[in-house]
Coordinates of C-alpha atoms and ligand atoms in Angstrom, one line a residue:
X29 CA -6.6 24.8 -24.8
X30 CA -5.3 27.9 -23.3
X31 CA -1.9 29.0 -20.9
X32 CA -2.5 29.5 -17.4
X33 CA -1.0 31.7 -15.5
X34 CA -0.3 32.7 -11.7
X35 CA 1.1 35.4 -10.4
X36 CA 2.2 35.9 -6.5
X37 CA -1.2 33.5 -5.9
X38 CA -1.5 32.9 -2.1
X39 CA -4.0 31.5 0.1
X40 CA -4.7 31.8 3.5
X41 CA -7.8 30.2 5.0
X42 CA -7.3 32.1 8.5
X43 CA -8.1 35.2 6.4
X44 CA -11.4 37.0 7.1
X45 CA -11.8 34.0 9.5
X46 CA -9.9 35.3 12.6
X47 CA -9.0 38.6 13.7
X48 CA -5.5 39.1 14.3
X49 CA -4.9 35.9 12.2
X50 CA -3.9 35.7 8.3
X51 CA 0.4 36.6 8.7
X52 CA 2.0 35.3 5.5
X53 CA 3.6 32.5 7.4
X54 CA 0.0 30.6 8.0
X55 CA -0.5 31.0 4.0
X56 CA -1.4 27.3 2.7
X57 CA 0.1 28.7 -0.6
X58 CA 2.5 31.6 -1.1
X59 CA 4.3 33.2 -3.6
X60 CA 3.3 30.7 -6.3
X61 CA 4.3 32.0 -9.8
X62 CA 4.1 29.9 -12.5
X63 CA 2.9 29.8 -16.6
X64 CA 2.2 26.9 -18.5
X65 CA 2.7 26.5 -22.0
X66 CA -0.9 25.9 -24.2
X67 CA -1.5 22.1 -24.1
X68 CA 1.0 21.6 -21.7
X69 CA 0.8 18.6 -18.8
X70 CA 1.8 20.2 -15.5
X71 CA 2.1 18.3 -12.6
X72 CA 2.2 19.0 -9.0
X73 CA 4.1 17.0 -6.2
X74 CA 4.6 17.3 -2.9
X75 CA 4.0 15.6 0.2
X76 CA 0.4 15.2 1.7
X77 CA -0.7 19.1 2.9
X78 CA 2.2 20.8 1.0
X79 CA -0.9 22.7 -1.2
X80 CA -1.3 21.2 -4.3
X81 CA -5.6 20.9 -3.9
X82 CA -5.7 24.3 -2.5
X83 CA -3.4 25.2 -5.7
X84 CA -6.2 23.6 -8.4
X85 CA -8.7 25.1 -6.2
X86 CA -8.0 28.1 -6.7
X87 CA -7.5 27.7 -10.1
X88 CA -10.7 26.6 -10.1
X89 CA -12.2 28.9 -8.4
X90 CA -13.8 27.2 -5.7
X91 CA -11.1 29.1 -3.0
X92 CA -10.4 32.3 -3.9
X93 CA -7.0 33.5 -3.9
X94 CA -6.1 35.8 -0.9
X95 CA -3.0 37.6 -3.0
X96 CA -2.0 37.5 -6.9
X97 CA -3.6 36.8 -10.1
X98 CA -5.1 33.9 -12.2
X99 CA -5.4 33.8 -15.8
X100 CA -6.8 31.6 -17.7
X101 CA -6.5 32.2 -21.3
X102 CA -5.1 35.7 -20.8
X103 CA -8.5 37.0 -18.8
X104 CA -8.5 37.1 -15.2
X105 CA -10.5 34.9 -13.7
X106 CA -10.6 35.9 -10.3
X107 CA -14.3 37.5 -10.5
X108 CA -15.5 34.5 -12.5
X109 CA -17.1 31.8 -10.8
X110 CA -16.2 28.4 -11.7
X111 CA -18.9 27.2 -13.9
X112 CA -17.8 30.4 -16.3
X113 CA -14.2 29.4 -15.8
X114 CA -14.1 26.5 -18.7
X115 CA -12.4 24.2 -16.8
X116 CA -13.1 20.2 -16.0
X117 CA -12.2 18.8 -13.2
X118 CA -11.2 15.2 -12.1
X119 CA -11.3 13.8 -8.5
X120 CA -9.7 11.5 -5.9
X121 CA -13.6 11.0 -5.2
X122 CA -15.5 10.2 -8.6
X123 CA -18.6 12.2 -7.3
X124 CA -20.8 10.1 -10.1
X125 CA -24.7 10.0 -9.3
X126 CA -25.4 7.3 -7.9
X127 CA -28.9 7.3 -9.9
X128 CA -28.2 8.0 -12.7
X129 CA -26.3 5.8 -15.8
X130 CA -23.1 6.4 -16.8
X131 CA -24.2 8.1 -20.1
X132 CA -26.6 10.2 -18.1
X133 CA -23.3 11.3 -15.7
X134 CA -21.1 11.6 -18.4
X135 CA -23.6 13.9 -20.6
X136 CA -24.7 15.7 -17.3
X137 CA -23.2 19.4 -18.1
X138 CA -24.0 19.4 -21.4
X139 CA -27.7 18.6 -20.7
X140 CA -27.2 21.4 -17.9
X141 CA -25.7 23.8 -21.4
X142 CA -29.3 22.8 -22.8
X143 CA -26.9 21.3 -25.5
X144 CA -28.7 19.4 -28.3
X145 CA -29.9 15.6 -27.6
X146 CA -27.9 14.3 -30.6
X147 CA -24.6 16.6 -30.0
X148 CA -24.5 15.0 -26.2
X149 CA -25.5 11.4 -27.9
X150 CA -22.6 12.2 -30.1
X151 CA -20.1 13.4 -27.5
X152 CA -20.6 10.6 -25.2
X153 CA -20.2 7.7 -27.7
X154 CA -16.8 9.3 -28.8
X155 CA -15.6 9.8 -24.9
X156 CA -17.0 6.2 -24.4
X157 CA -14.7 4.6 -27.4
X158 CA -11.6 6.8 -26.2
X159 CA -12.1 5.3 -22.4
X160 CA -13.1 1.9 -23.5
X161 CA -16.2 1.8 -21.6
X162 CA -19.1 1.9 -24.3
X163 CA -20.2 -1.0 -23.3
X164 CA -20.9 0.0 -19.7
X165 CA -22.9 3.5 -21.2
X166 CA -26.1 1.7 -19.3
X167 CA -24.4 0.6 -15.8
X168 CA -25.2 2.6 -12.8
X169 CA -21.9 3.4 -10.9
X170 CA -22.6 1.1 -7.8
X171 CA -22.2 -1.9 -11.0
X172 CA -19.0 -0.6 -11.9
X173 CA -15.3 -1.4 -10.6
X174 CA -13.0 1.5 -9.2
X175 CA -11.5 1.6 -12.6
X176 CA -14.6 1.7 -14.7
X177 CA -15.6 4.8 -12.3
X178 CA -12.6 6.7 -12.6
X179 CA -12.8 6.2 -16.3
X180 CA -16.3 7.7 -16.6
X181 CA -15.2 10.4 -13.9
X182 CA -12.5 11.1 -16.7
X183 CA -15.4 10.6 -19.7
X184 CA -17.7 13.3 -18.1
X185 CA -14.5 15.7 -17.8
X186 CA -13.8 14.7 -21.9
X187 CA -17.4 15.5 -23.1
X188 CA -17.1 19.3 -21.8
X189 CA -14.4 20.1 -24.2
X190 CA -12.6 22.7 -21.7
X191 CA -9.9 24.9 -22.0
X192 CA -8.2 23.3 -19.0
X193 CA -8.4 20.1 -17.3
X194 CA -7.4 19.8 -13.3
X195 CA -6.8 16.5 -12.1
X196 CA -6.3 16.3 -8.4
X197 CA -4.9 12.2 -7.2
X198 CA -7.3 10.8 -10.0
X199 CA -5.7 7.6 -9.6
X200 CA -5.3 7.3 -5.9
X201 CA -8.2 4.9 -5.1
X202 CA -6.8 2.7 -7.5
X203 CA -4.9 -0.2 -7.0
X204 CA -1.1 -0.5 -8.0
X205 CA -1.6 -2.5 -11.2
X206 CA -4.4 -0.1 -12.3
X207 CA -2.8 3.2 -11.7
X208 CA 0.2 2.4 -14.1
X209 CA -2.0 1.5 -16.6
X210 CA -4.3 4.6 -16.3
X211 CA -1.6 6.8 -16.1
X212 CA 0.0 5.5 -19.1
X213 CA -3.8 6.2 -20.7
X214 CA -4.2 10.0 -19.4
X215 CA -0.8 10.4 -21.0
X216 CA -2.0 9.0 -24.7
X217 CA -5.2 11.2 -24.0
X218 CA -3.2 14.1 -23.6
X219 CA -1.1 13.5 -26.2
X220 CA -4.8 13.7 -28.4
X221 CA -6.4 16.1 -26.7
X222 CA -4.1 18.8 -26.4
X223 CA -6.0 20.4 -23.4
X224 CA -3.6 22.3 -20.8
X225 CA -3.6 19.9 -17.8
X226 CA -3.0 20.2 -14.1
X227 CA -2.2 17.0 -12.4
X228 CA -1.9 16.6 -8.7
X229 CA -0.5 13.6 -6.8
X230 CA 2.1 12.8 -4.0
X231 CA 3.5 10.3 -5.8
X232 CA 6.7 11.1 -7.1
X233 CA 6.9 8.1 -9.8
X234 CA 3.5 8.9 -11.2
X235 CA 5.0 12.5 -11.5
X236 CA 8.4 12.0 -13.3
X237 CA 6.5 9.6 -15.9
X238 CA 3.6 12.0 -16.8
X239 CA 5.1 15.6 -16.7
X240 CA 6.1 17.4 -19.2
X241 CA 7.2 19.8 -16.1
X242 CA 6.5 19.3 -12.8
X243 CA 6.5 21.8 -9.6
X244 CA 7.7 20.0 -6.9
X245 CA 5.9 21.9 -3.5
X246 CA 6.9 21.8 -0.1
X247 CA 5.1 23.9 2.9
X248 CA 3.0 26.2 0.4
X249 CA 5.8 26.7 -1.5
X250 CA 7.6 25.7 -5.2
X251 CA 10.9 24.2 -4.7
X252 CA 11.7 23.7 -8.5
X253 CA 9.8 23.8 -11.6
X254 CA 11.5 22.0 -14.3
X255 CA 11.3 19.1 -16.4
X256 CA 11.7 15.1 -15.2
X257 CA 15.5 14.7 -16.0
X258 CA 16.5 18.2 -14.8
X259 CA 14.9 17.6 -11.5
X260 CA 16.5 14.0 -11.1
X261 CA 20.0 15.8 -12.2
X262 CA 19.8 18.8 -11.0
X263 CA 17.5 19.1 -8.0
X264 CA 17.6 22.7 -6.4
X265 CA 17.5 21.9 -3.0
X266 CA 17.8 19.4 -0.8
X267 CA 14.3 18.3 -0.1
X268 CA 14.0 17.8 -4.0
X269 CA 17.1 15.7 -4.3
X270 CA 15.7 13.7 -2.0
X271 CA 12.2 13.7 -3.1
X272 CA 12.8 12.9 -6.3
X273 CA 13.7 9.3 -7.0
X274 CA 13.7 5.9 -5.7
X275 CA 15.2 4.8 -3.8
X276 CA 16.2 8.2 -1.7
X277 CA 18.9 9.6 -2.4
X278 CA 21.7 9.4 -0.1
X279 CA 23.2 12.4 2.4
X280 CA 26.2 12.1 4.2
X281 CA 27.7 15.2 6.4
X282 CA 30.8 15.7 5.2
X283 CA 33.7 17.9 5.9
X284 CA 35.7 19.6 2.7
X285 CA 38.8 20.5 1.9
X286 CA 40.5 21.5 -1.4
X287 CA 38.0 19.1 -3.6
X288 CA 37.5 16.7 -1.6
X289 CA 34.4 15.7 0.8
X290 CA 35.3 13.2 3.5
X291 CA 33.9 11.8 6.6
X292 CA 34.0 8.5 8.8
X293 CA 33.9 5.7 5.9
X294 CA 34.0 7.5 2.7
X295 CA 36.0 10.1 0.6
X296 CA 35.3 11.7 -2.2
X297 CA 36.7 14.0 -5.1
X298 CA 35.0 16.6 -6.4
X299 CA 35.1 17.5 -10.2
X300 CA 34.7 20.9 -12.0
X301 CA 31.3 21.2 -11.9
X302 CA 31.8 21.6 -7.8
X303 CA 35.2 23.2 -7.4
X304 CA 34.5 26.6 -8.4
X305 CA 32.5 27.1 -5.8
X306 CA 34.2 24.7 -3.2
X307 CA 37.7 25.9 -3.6
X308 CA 36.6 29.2 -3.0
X309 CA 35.5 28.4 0.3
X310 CA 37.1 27.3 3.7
X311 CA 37.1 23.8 5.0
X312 CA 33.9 23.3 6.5
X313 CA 30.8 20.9 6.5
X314 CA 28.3 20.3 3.4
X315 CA 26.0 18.1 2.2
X316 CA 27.3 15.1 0.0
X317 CA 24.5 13.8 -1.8
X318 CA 24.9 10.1 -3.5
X319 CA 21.9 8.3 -5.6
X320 CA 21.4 4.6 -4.3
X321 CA 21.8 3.5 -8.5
X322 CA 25.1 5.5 -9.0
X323 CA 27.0 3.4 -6.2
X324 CA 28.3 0.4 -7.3
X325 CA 30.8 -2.7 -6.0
X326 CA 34.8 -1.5 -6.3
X327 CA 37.9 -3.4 -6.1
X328 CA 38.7 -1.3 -3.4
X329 CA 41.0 0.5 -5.9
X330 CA 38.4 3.4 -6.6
X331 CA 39.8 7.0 -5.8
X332 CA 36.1 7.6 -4.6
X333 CA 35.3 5.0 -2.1
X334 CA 32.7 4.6 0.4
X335 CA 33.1 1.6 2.9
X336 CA 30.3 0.3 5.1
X337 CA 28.8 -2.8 6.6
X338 CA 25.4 -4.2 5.3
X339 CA 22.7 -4.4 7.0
X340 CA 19.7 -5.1 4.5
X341 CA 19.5 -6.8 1.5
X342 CA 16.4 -7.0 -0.6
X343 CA 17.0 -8.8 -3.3
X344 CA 14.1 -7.1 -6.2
X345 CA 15.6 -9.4 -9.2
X346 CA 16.5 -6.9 -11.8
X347 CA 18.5 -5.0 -8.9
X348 CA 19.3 -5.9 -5.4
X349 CA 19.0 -2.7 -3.1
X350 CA 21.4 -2.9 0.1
X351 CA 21.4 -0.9 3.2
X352 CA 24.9 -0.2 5.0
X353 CA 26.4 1.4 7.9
X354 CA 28.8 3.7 7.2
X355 CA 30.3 5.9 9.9
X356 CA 27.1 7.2 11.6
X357 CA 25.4 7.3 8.4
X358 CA 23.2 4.3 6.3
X359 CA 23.7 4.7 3.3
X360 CA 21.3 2.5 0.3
X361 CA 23.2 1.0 -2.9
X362 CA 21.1 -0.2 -5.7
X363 CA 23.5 -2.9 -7.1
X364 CA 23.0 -5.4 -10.1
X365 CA 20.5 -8.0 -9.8
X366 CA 22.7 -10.9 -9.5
X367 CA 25.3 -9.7 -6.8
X368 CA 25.7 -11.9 -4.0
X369 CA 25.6 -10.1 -0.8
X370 CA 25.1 -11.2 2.5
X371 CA 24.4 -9.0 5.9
X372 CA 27.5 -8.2 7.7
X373 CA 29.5 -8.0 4.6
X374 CA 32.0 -5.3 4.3
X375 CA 31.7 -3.3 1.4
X376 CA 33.2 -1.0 -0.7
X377 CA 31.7 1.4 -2.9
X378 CA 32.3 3.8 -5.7
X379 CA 31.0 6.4 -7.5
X380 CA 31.8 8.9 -9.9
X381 CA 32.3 12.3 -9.0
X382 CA 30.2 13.9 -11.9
X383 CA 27.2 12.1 -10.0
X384 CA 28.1 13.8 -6.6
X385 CA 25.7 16.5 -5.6
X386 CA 26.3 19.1 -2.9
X387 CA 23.9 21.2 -0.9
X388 CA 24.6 24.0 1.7
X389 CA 24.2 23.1 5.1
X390 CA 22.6 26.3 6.5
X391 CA 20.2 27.0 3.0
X392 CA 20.2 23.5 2.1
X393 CA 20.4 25.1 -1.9
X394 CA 22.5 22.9 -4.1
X395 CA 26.4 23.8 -4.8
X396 CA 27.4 23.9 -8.7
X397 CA 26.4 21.8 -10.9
X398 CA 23.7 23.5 -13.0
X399 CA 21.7 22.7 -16.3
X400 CA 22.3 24.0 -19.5
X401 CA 18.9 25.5 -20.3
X402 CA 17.7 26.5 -16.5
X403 CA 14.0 26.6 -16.1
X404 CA 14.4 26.1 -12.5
X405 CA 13.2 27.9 -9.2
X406 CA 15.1 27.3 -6.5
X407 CA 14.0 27.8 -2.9
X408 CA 14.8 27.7 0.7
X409 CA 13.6 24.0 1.9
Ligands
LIG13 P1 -2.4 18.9 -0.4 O1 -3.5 18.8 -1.4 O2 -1.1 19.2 -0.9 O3 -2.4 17.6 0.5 P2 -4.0 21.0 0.7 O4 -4.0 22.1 -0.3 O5 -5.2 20.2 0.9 O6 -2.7 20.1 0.6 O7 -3.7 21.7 2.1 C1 -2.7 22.7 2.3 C2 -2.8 23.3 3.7 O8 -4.0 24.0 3.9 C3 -2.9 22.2 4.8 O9 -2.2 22.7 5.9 C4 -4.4 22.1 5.1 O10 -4.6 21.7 6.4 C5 -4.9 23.5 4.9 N1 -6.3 23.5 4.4 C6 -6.8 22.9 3.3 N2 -8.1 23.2 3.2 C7 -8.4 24.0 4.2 C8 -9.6 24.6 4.6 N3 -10.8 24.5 3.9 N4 -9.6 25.4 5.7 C9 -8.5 25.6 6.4 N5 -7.3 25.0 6.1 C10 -7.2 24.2 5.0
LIG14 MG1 -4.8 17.2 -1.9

């Protein structure tokens, strides 16, 4: 167990490479700042080439950093090469030998330590019963499932005991069944283990239900750091508003004046938590943001309505998500299971204004609305 910590860490691969070439703006990562509690579960988020492997890279020192420090354990690690760095790490790509068994893979390093027979005999069987695979100990990897591999993949992290585990899209070759279940299990490991973790995936589902925060990366850059329910609450910016949850949420471009936001099809009210801010400035254009969940059918009574035709309806049993046109906009409801609603249907919506969110339409930054307890980094999209 230990905290890690980063400080300004960049990377740019141009660097050294090309002359003329390395300006901050080619950096893969920049600026990232960040320090975990000791046994926390970190997780990293972000679409496909937003940084994140780069990020655990470096952290495990197979990239160095170009700017900033890493600490692991309060010693900087950026003269220690990886093997010295305590760390285990778990790949997209299990990278077992193929020739060897799965105890052999699994008790690899510490045979590499010149660790005592009986201590790796020892340290395998109790990775083994944790995983659930001691009865595959003998297997070579091309006899195993997906699964089974990613599970001895995690075992041969286990046996090393490290400071700090990185886990970059362990789950990803997995299939959708699979992946719930194994995330479920890392979880319960951690929750045992206690080791500091770094978990990497572009999965946005598989983040809210494992981290205990997550950094949410966009472009090289952190968005927000904060816990699940303050990022689905209070997202920072826009991109993480709409990154975070599922379905998307909704944006409409709206115009507002004296606490309300309005456009063609909907008007809404704002509450305290926006009119600070909004009252204080001229009528002009912002960004409504409305979660599919917190729309739901009105009498057409509703102070807050939005009004649209549909023009999707998947019915998913416990919910039935609908797609409408309003104004220029679609907007997505996620209505009750057992509503009956038919394409071409006029509809209107409500929802409450404490579930309205705002965003600048230059910086895209949210408007009001803020946490109690901010751990949050908020960012340019
Ligand atoms: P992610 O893991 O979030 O998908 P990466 O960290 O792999 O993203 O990549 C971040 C950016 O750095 C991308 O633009 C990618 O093309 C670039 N990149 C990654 N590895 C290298 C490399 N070895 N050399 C040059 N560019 C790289
Ligand atoms: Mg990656």
């Amino acid at each position: 167990m230990a905290i890690v910590e980063l400080k300004n860490v960049a990377k740019n691969y141009a660097q050294g490479l090309v002359k003329g070439k390395g300006d901050k703006s080619s950096n893969a990562v920049d600026n990232f700042n960040l320090v975990t509690r000791d046994g926390e579960f970190v997780v990293l988020v972000g679409p496909s080439g937003c940084g994140k492997s780069t990020t655990m890279r470096m952290i495990a020192g197979l990239e160095r950093n170009t700017e900033g420090e890493i600490l692991i354990g309060g010693r900087d690690v950026s003269q220690v090469p990886p093997k010295e760095r305590d760390i285990a790490m778990v790949f997209q790509s299990y990278a077992l030998y193929p020739h060897m068994s799965v105890a052999d893979n699994m008790g690899f390093s510490l045979k590499l330590k010149k660790r005592p027979a009986a201590e790796i005999k020892a340290k395998i069987e109790e990775a083994a019963q944790t995983l659930g695979i001691q009865s595959l100990l003998d297997r070579k990897p091309r006899e195993l499932s997906g699964g089974q591999r990613q599970r001895v993949a995690l075992g041969r992290a286990i046996v090393r005991d490290p400071q700090v585990f990185l886990m970059d899209e362990p789950l990803s070759n997995l299939d959708a069944k699979l992946r719930v279940d194994m995330r479920a299990e890392i979880v319960k490991l951690h929750k045992r283990l206690k080791v500091t973790t770094f978990y990497v995936t572009h999965d946005q589902v598989e983040a809210m239900t494992m981290g205990e925060r997550i950094v949410v990366m966009k472009d090289g850059r952190i968005q927000q750091i904060d816990t699940p329910i303050n990022l689905y609450e209070f997202p920072a910016n826009r991109f993480v508003a709409g990154f975070i949850g599922n379905p998307s949420m909704n944006f409409l471009r709206a115009r507002h004046a004296e606490g309300v936001v309005s456009g063609d099809g909907y008007r809404l009210t704002l509450d305290d938590s926006h009119r600070p801010v909004v009252t204080t400035r001229n009528v002009g254009d912002v960004w409504v943001g409305i979660r599919p969940e917190h729309l739901r059918l009105s009498d057409g009574a509703a102070t807050n309505r939005v009004e649209g035709t549909v023009d999707v309806v998947e019915t998913l049993g416990a919910v039935t998500v609908v797609q409408l046109s309003v104004g220029e906009h679609s907007v997505t409801a996620q209505l009750p299971g057992h509503q009956k609603v038919e394409i071409g249907d006029t509809l209107t919506l409500a929802c409450d204004s404490d579930k309205l969110h705002l965003f600048d339409t230059d910086s895209e930054l949210a408007i009001g609305r803020e946490p109690a307890e901010q751990s949050s980094v908020a960012a340019k999209a």
